[in-house]
C-alpha cells in the first residue's frame, strides 16, 4: 500500500490539476452521488483537466452503500472503456469515498483513485487512511479492503454546502482526534462555538485534525495496534448507531459523540482519565448533540450489538480508553456490569 498524499488546498483547480498530473492515466472517471452531482460538481466544471472525465452517478446516503451500487459502478467503468490504467476521482462524503475506493481497488484488480471529500466527516476521517468498502448482510462496512487513494484533496470551501447536523457529525471525529492528541487541541475543540461555527477557524482545525489521523495511520495502516486509537467512542457508538437504525436513524458522528460519553466514563473508572476533563467533554457533547433516549430495557440489545463489533477478538468486546488526553490505552475490556454502569452514566450523568 503506497502512502497517500493529503493536500489541504487553497485553490481546488490547481491542487486537482497537480494531483491528476501525478497519476498517469488513459481515461478519467468521476464518481458522484445525486447530491454532489448537483451541489459540488458544478464547482469543478471549469477545470480543463476534468473536461475529458466521464461521470458516474450513484444514489446518495448509506442505504446505497451496497453490492448493487458497487456492481453498477463496475458496470459503468467496464461499459465506458476503463482499463487498468484508468483513474477514478471520488467526489462526495464517506459513502462515495468508501464505495468508490472499493470499486477502484477491485476493478481489473485495482486502478488508481483520488478522493475529494465534500463532508466534514469524510474530510477528517473517511477519505483518509485507505479503508474502503460497502455494507453487507445488514452489517456496516462488512466487505472491503485497505487501499490508499493516491491523493486526498481537502477543499474546506465544500463545508459551506453542509447543514448544521452534518457539521456536528464530522466534528465528533475531530473531538475524538483532540482526545487522542494534545491538551491544546482538545481545549480548542471543547471551547469552539459549534452552534455558530467560525468557518475560517474550522478550516484550520480540519487541517490539524487530519494530521492526527495521518500520523496514526502511517504508524499502523492495517489497524494491528495504534490505529485502534481511532476507535475511541466507536464501540458504544456503533451499537448506538445500529440501535437507532431500527428506530430513528442518527448520523454516524452523533453516534460517535454519544459513544464518547460512556467510553470516557469507563476511562475515568478503569484507566485514570481525569474526571474534570471527562465532565467538560460530556457537557460539550450534551449541549451540541442532545442525547439518545435509551432506557435500561435497551441495555441487553446494546451489549449484544457490541458483541458483533468486528474489532472484537475471541468474543471479548474491545475498547479503546484514555489514561489522560493523548495517553491512549488500546485493547481494554470491561465487564457487563461496568458496561451497564457506563450506560447508566450516559442516561443520567
Ligand atoms: N475511521 C477509523 C479509521 O479509519 O481507522
GROMACS .gro file of C-alpha atoms and ligand atoms in nm:
model
  354
    1UNK     CA    1   0.000   0.000   0.000
    2UNK     CA    2   0.159   0.327  -0.111
    3UNK     CA    3   0.130   0.630   0.114
    4UNK     CA    4  -0.140   0.870   0.010
    5UNK     CA    5  -0.076   1.242  -0.016
    6UNK     CA    6  -0.321   1.470   0.162
    7UNK     CA    7  -0.344   1.817   0.008
    8UNK     CA    8  -0.510   2.091   0.213
    9UNK     CA    9  -0.583   2.310  -0.083
   10UNK     CA   10  -0.614   2.685  -0.123
   11UNK     CA   11  -0.748   2.652  -0.471
   12UNK     CA   12  -0.918   2.338  -0.597
   13UNK     CA   13  -0.829   2.377  -0.964
   14UNK     CA   14  -0.452   2.389  -0.914
   15UNK     CA   15  -0.447   2.114  -0.648
   16UNK     CA   16  -0.659   1.880  -0.857
   17UNK     CA   17  -0.464   1.952  -1.174
   18UNK     CA   18  -0.140   1.870  -0.989
   19UNK     CA   19  -0.288   1.551  -0.843
   20UNK     CA   20  -0.422   1.431  -1.177
   21UNK     CA   21  -0.089   1.519  -1.341
   22UNK     CA   22   0.081   1.289  -1.091
   23UNK     CA   23  -0.145   0.998  -1.179
   24UNK     CA   24  -0.072   0.900  -1.539
   25UNK     CA   25  -0.391   0.750  -1.688
   26UNK     CA   26  -0.565   0.670  -2.013
   27UNK     CA   27  -0.926   0.750  -1.917
   28UNK     CA   28  -1.058   0.965  -1.634
   29UNK     CA   29  -1.380   0.891  -1.439
   30UNK     CA   30  -1.553   1.092  -1.169
   31UNK     CA   31  -1.791   0.930  -0.922
   32UNK     CA   32  -2.062   1.150  -0.769
   33UNK     CA   33  -2.388   1.085  -0.585
   34UNK     CA   34  -2.711   1.265  -0.661
   35UNK     CA   35  -2.624   1.538  -0.404
   36UNK     CA   36  -2.264   1.603  -0.507
   37UNK     CA   37  -2.362   1.584  -0.875
   38UNK     CA   38  -2.593   1.881  -0.809
   39UNK     CA   39  -2.411   2.075  -0.537
   40UNK     CA   40  -2.039   2.009  -0.580
   41UNK     CA   41  -1.962   1.904  -0.938
   42UNK     CA   42  -2.056   2.249  -1.075
   43UNK     CA   43  -1.765   2.391  -0.870
   44UNK     CA   44  -1.531   2.171  -1.076
   45UNK     CA   45  -1.690   2.235  -1.413
   46UNK     CA   46  -1.432   2.488  -1.535
   47UNK     CA   47  -1.129   2.273  -1.461
   48UNK     CA   48  -0.980   2.190  -1.803
   49UNK     CA   49  -0.834   1.852  -1.697
   50UNK     CA   50  -1.183   1.738  -1.599
   51UNK     CA   51  -1.341   1.814  -1.936
   52UNK     CA   52  -1.242   1.466  -2.058
   53UNK     CA   53  -1.386   1.292  -1.748
   54UNK     CA   54  -1.680   1.051  -1.764
   55UNK     CA   55  -1.920   1.095  -1.475
   56UNK     CA   56  -2.076   0.801  -1.291
   57UNK     CA   57  -2.365   0.899  -1.062
   58UNK     CA   58  -2.491   0.678  -0.779
   59UNK     CA   59  -2.771   0.713  -0.522
   60UNK     CA   60  -2.687   0.913  -0.210
   61UNK     CA   61  -2.676   0.810   0.159
   62UNK     CA   62  -2.581   0.493   0.342
   63UNK     CA   63  -2.872   0.285   0.203
   64UNK     CA   64  -2.693   0.286  -0.134
   65UNK     CA   65  -2.360   0.169   0.008
   66UNK     CA   66  -2.428  -0.184  -0.107
   67UNK     CA   67  -2.331  -0.454  -0.352
   68UNK     CA   68  -2.587  -0.340  -0.609
   69UNK     CA   69  -2.443   0.012  -0.626
   70UNK     CA   70  -2.089  -0.126  -0.632
   71UNK     CA   71  -2.182  -0.353  -0.923
   72UNK     CA   72  -2.333  -0.054  -1.106
   73UNK     CA   73  -2.001   0.131  -1.076
   74UNK     CA   74  -1.804  -0.173  -1.203
   75UNK     CA   75  -2.056  -0.198  -1.488
   76UNK     CA   76  -2.023   0.170  -1.582
   77UNK     CA   77  -1.643   0.151  -1.571
   78UNK     CA   78  -1.650  -0.158  -1.789
   79UNK     CA   79  -1.903  -0.024  -2.043
   80UNK     CA   80  -1.729   0.312  -2.071
   81UNK     CA   81  -1.396   0.155  -2.151
   82UNK     CA   82  -1.199   0.182  -1.827
   83UNK     CA   83  -0.872  -0.011  -1.825
   84UNK     CA   84  -0.624  -0.096  -1.554
   85UNK     CA   85  -0.459   0.240  -1.633
   86UNK     CA   86  -0.770   0.449  -1.576
   87UNK     CA   87  -0.816   0.692  -1.287
   88UNK     CA   88  -1.124   0.739  -1.069
   89UNK     CA   89  -1.200   1.057  -0.875
   90UNK     CA   90  -1.446   1.016  -0.586
   91UNK     CA   91  -1.636   1.338  -0.516
   92UNK     CA   92  -1.856   1.305  -0.211
   93UNK     CA   93  -1.897   1.210   0.151
   94UNK     CA   94  -1.779   0.892   0.319
   95UNK     CA   95  -2.028   0.676   0.132
   96UNK     CA   96  -1.885   0.783  -0.207
   97UNK     CA   97  -1.520   0.769  -0.096
   98UNK     CA   98  -1.564   0.426   0.071
   99UNK     CA   99  -1.763   0.267  -0.213
  100UNK     CA  100  -1.567   0.442  -0.490
  101UNK     CA  101  -1.240   0.344  -0.323
  102UNK     CA  102  -1.355  -0.019  -0.311
  103UNK     CA  103  -1.474  -0.011  -0.673
  104UNK     CA  104  -1.136   0.129  -0.782
  105UNK     CA  105  -0.941  -0.117  -0.565
  106UNK     CA  106  -1.115  -0.417  -0.720
  107UNK     CA  107  -1.183  -0.318  -1.082
  108UNK     CA  108  -0.935  -0.507  -1.302
  109UNK     CA  109  -0.752  -0.589  -0.975
  110UNK     CA  110  -0.713  -0.222  -0.891
  111UNK     CA  111  -0.698   0.117  -1.056
  112UNK     CA  112  -0.571   0.442  -0.906
  113UNK     CA  113  -0.814   0.678  -0.734
  114UNK     CA  114  -0.826   1.025  -0.582
  115UNK     CA  115  -1.065   1.133  -0.304
  116UNK     CA  116  -1.224   1.477  -0.291
  117UNK     CA  117  -1.428   1.462   0.032
  118UNK     CA  118  -1.720   1.705   0.045
  119UNK     CA  119  -1.846   1.648   0.403
  120UNK     CA  120  -1.665   1.728   0.725
  121UNK     CA  121  -1.688   1.362   0.830
  122UNK     CA  122  -1.521   1.247   0.510
  123UNK     CA  123  -1.256   1.522   0.528
  124UNK     CA  124  -1.135   1.438   0.878
  125UNK     CA  125  -1.196   1.064   0.873
  126UNK     CA  126  -1.344   0.852   0.592
  127UNK     CA  127  -1.139   0.974   0.296
  128UNK     CA  128  -0.802   0.942   0.473
  129UNK     CA  129  -0.634   0.615   0.567
  130UNK     CA  130  -0.728   0.372   0.294
  131UNK     CA  131  -1.032   0.199   0.444
  132UNK     CA  132  -1.272   0.118   0.160
  133UNK     CA  133  -1.583  -0.097   0.147
  134UNK     CA  134  -1.958  -0.146   0.150
  135UNK     CA  135  -2.227  -0.260   0.393
  136UNK     CA  136  -2.330  -0.623   0.354
  137UNK     CA  137  -2.582  -0.857   0.517
  138UNK     CA  138  -2.712  -0.574   0.736
  139UNK     CA  139  -2.365  -0.502   0.874
  140UNK     CA  140  -2.181  -0.176   0.822
  141UNK     CA  141  -1.856  -0.184   0.622
  142UNK     CA  142  -1.863  -0.562   0.631
  143UNK     CA  143  -1.679  -0.613   0.299
  144UNK     CA  144  -1.385  -0.405   0.183
  145UNK     CA  145  -1.010  -0.366   0.156
  146UNK     CA  146  -0.738  -0.139   0.286
  147UNK     CA  147  -0.606   0.052  -0.014
  148UNK     CA  148  -0.495   0.414  -0.015
  149UNK     CA  149  -0.613   0.670  -0.264
  150UNK     CA  150  -0.322   0.836  -0.443
  151UNK     CA  151  -0.433   1.179  -0.320
  152UNK     CA  152  -0.691   1.323  -0.083
  153UNK     CA  153  -0.778   1.680  -0.176
  154UNK     CA  154  -0.930   1.876   0.110
  155UNK     CA  155  -1.118   2.184  -0.001
  156UNK     CA  156  -1.292   2.328   0.303
  157UNK     CA  157  -1.500   2.554   0.072
  158UNK     CA  158  -1.731   2.250   0.046
  159UNK     CA  159  -1.814   2.298   0.416
  160UNK     CA  160  -2.034   2.586   0.301
  161UNK     CA  161  -2.266   2.333   0.133
  162UNK     CA  162  -2.326   2.146   0.462
  163UNK     CA  163  -2.611   2.182   0.710
  164UNK     CA  164  -2.553   2.217   1.085
  165UNK     CA  165  -2.620   1.846   1.152
  166UNK     CA  166  -2.351   1.736   0.909
  167UNK     CA  167  -2.104   1.984   1.058
  168UNK     CA  168  -2.176   1.839   1.405
  169UNK     CA  169  -2.143   1.485   1.271
  170UNK     CA  170  -1.793   1.540   1.131
  171UNK     CA  171  -1.693   1.744   1.434
  172UNK     CA  172  -1.739   1.439   1.660
  173UNK     CA  173  -1.444   1.269   1.486
  174UNK     CA  174  -1.243   1.590   1.536
  175UNK     CA  175  -1.329   1.579   1.906
  176UNK     CA  176  -1.200   1.221   1.913
  177UNK     CA  177  -0.878   1.331   1.741
  178UNK     CA  178  -0.835   1.601   2.007
  179UNK     CA  179  -0.879   1.350   2.290
  180UNK     CA  180  -0.612   1.119   2.148
  181UNK     CA  181  -0.377   1.407   2.067
  182UNK     CA  182  -0.290   1.707   2.288
  183UNK     CA  183  -0.447   1.917   2.565
  184UNK     CA  184  -0.422   2.229   2.347
  185UNK     CA  185  -0.613   2.067   2.063
  186UNK     CA  186  -0.878   1.923   2.295
  187UNK     CA  187  -0.914   2.259   2.474
  188UNK     CA  188  -0.975   2.443   2.146
  189UNK     CA  189  -1.230   2.180   2.037
  190UNK     CA  190  -1.439   2.189   2.356
  191UNK     CA  191  -1.433   2.571   2.360
  192UNK     CA  192  -1.540   2.609   1.995
  193UNK     CA  193  -1.881   2.763   1.924
  194UNK     CA  194  -2.019   2.472   1.721
  195UNK     CA  195  -2.367   2.622   1.702
  196UNK     CA  196  -2.226   2.928   1.517
  197UNK     CA  197  -1.906   2.794   1.363
  198UNK     CA  198  -1.636   3.034   1.252
  199UNK     CA  199  -1.556   2.866   0.918
  200UNK     CA  200  -1.206   3.016   0.894
  201UNK     CA  201  -1.112   2.872   1.233
  202UNK     CA  202  -1.283   2.543   1.146
  203UNK     CA  203  -1.080   2.516   0.824
  204UNK     CA  204  -0.754   2.541   1.020
  205UNK     CA  205  -0.883   2.292   1.277
  206UNK     CA  206  -0.967   2.047   0.994
  207UNK     CA  207  -0.603   2.061   0.880
  208UNK     CA  208  -0.481   1.991   1.237
  209UNK     CA  209  -0.732   1.710   1.279
  210UNK     CA  210  -0.638   1.530   0.957
  211UNK     CA  211  -0.273   1.540   1.062
  212UNK     CA  212  -0.361   1.345   1.379
  213UNK     CA  213  -0.525   1.075   1.169
  214UNK     CA  214  -0.243   1.068   0.915
  215UNK     CA  215   0.019   1.031   1.191
  216UNK     CA  216  -0.163   0.731   1.339
  217UNK     CA  217  -0.243   0.559   1.008
  218UNK     CA  218   0.118   0.597   0.894
  219UNK     CA  219   0.236   0.401   1.201
  220UNK     CA  220  -0.026   0.126   1.166
  221UNK     CA  221  -0.209   0.121   0.831
  222UNK     CA  222  -0.384  -0.211   0.891
  223UNK     CA  223  -0.510  -0.148   1.245
  224UNK     CA  224  -0.300  -0.405   1.423
  225UNK     CA  225  -0.218  -0.171   1.712
  226UNK     CA  226  -0.217   0.208   1.748
  227UNK     CA  227  -0.477   0.270   1.473
  228UNK     CA  228  -0.723   0.127   1.727
  229UNK     CA  229  -0.693   0.470   1.894
  230UNK     CA  230  -0.926   0.590   1.618
  231UNK     CA  231  -1.191   0.355   1.755
  232UNK     CA  232  -1.237   0.568   2.067
  233UNK     CA  233  -1.611   0.633   2.105
  234UNK     CA  234  -1.691   0.373   1.839
  235UNK     CA  235  -1.758   0.060   2.049
  236UNK     CA  236  -2.062   0.214   2.216
  237UNK     CA  237  -2.101   0.443   1.912
  238UNK     CA  238  -2.158   0.164   1.659
  239UNK     CA  239  -2.404  -0.005   1.898
  240UNK     CA  240  -2.595   0.324   1.937
  241UNK     CA  241  -2.593   0.371   1.559
  242UNK     CA  242  -2.732   0.020   1.491
  243UNK     CA  243  -2.986   0.057   1.775
  244UNK     CA  244  -3.105   0.387   1.627
  245UNK     CA  245  -3.117   0.240   1.275
  246UNK     CA  246  -3.411   0.021   1.381
  247UNK     CA  247  -3.593   0.319   1.532
  248UNK     CA  248  -3.492   0.668   1.415
  249UNK     CA  249  -3.155   0.667   1.235
  250UNK     CA  250  -2.886   0.909   1.350
  251UNK     CA  251  -2.577   1.036   1.166
  252UNK     CA  252  -2.255   0.844   1.231
  253UNK     CA  253  -2.087   1.136   1.409
  254UNK     CA  254  -2.377   1.173   1.652
  255UNK     CA  255  -2.337   0.806   1.743
  256UNK     CA  256  -1.963   0.863   1.797
  257UNK     CA  257  -2.026   1.172   2.012
  258UNK     CA  258  -2.274   0.970   2.223
  259UNK     CA  259  -2.028   0.678   2.233
  260UNK     CA  260  -1.755   0.903   2.375
  261UNK     CA  261  -1.963   0.961   2.690
  262UNK     CA  262  -1.971   0.602   2.826
  263UNK     CA  263  -1.620   0.536   2.696
  264UNK     CA  264  -1.478   0.837   2.882
  265UNK     CA  265  -1.674   0.724   3.188
  266UNK     CA  266  -1.501   0.383   3.164
  267UNK     CA  267  -1.169   0.563   3.108
  268UNK     CA  268  -1.217   0.751   3.437
  269UNK     CA  269  -1.314   0.432   3.619
  270UNK     CA  270  -1.054   0.199   3.472
  271UNK     CA  271  -0.758   0.388   3.327
  272UNK     CA  272  -0.747   0.706   3.538
  273UNK     CA  273  -0.873   0.968   3.289
  274UNK     CA  274  -0.926   1.298   3.478
  275UNK     CA  275  -1.291   1.336   3.591
  276UNK     CA  276  -1.297   1.712   3.523
  277UNK     CA  277  -1.192   1.671   3.158
  278UNK     CA  278  -1.448   1.395   3.113
  279UNK     CA  279  -1.716   1.628   3.256
  280UNK     CA  280  -1.613   1.914   3.025
  281UNK     CA  281  -1.625   1.687   2.719
  282UNK     CA  282  -1.962   1.539   2.822
  283UNK     CA  283  -2.109   1.888   2.875
  284UNK     CA  284  -1.991   1.995   2.527
  285UNK     CA  285  -2.148   1.684   2.371
  286UNK     CA  286  -2.478   1.718   2.555
  287UNK     CA  287  -2.505   2.088   2.465
  288UNK     CA  288  -2.433   2.034   2.097
  289UNK     CA  289  -2.568   1.686   2.020
  290UNK     CA  290  -2.850   1.637   2.272
  291UNK     CA  291  -2.892   1.276   2.374
  292UNK     CA  292  -3.029   0.939   2.269
  293UNK     CA  293  -3.337   0.821   2.456
  294UNK     CA  294  -3.233   0.475   2.566
  295UNK     CA  295  -3.373   0.307   2.876
  296UNK     CA  296  -3.236   0.021   3.086
  297UNK     CA  297  -3.459  -0.212   2.882
  298UNK     CA  298  -3.227  -0.142   2.585
  299UNK     CA  299  -2.905  -0.246   2.762
  300UNK     CA  300  -2.910  -0.613   2.660
  301UNK     CA  301  -2.969  -0.524   2.295
  302UNK     CA  302  -2.687  -0.267   2.302
  303UNK     CA  303  -2.446  -0.515   2.463
  304UNK     CA  304  -2.546  -0.779   2.208
  305UNK     CA  305  -2.470  -0.528   1.930
  306UNK     CA  306  -2.128  -0.458   2.085
  307UNK     CA  307  -2.055  -0.831   2.073
  308UNK     CA  308  -2.096  -0.818   1.692
  309UNK     CA  309  -1.830  -0.548   1.651
  310UNK     CA  310  -1.559  -0.656   1.405
  311UNK     CA  311  -1.292  -0.512   1.638
  312UNK     CA  312  -1.357  -0.789   1.893
  313UNK     CA  313  -1.135  -1.092   1.931
  314UNK     CA  314  -1.232  -1.423   2.093
  315UNK     CA  315  -1.579  -1.287   2.169
  316UNK     CA  316  -1.445  -1.019   2.405
  317UNK     CA  317  -1.564  -0.663   2.348
  318UNK     CA  318  -1.264  -0.446   2.263
  319UNK     CA  319  -1.246  -0.086   2.386
  320UNK     CA  320  -1.003   0.196   2.337
  321UNK     CA  321  -0.977   0.401   2.657
  322UNK     CA  322  -0.772   0.700   2.768
  323UNK     CA  323  -0.540   0.745   3.071
  324UNK     CA  324  -0.528   1.120   3.003
  325UNK     CA  325  -0.560   1.335   2.694
  326UNK     CA  326  -0.311   1.189   2.446
  327UNK     CA  327  -0.248   0.881   2.665
  328UNK     CA  328  -0.409   0.608   2.454
  329UNK     CA  329  -0.488   0.264   2.602
  330UNK     CA  330  -0.588   0.017   2.332
  331UNK     CA  331  -0.725  -0.337   2.384
  332UNK     CA  332  -0.916  -0.264   2.705
  333UNK     CA  333  -1.202  -0.475   2.834
  334UNK     CA  334  -1.496  -0.414   3.066
  335UNK     CA  335  -1.737  -0.643   3.250
  336UNK     CA  336  -2.108  -0.646   3.166
  337UNK     CA  337  -2.168  -0.470   3.499
  338UNK     CA  338  -1.921  -0.193   3.408
  339UNK     CA  339  -2.079  -0.153   3.064
  340UNK     CA  340  -2.422  -0.117   3.226
  341UNK     CA  341  -2.284   0.139   3.473
  342UNK     CA  342  -2.142   0.335   3.179
  343UNK     CA  343  -2.485   0.325   3.012
  344UNK     CA  344  -2.644   0.448   3.340
  345UNK     CA  345  -2.395   0.736   3.332
  346UNK     CA  346  -2.483   0.808   2.970
  347UNK     CA  347  -2.851   0.839   3.064
  348UNK     CA  348  -2.814   1.025   3.389
  349UNK     CA  349  -2.460   1.158   3.426
  350LIG     N1  350  -1.238   0.552   1.098
  350LIG     C1  351  -1.133   0.497   1.175
  350LIG     C2  352  -1.017   0.454   1.092
  350LIG     O1  353  -1.003   0.497   0.978
  350LIG     O2  354  -0.938   0.376   1.136
   0.00000   0.00000   0.00000
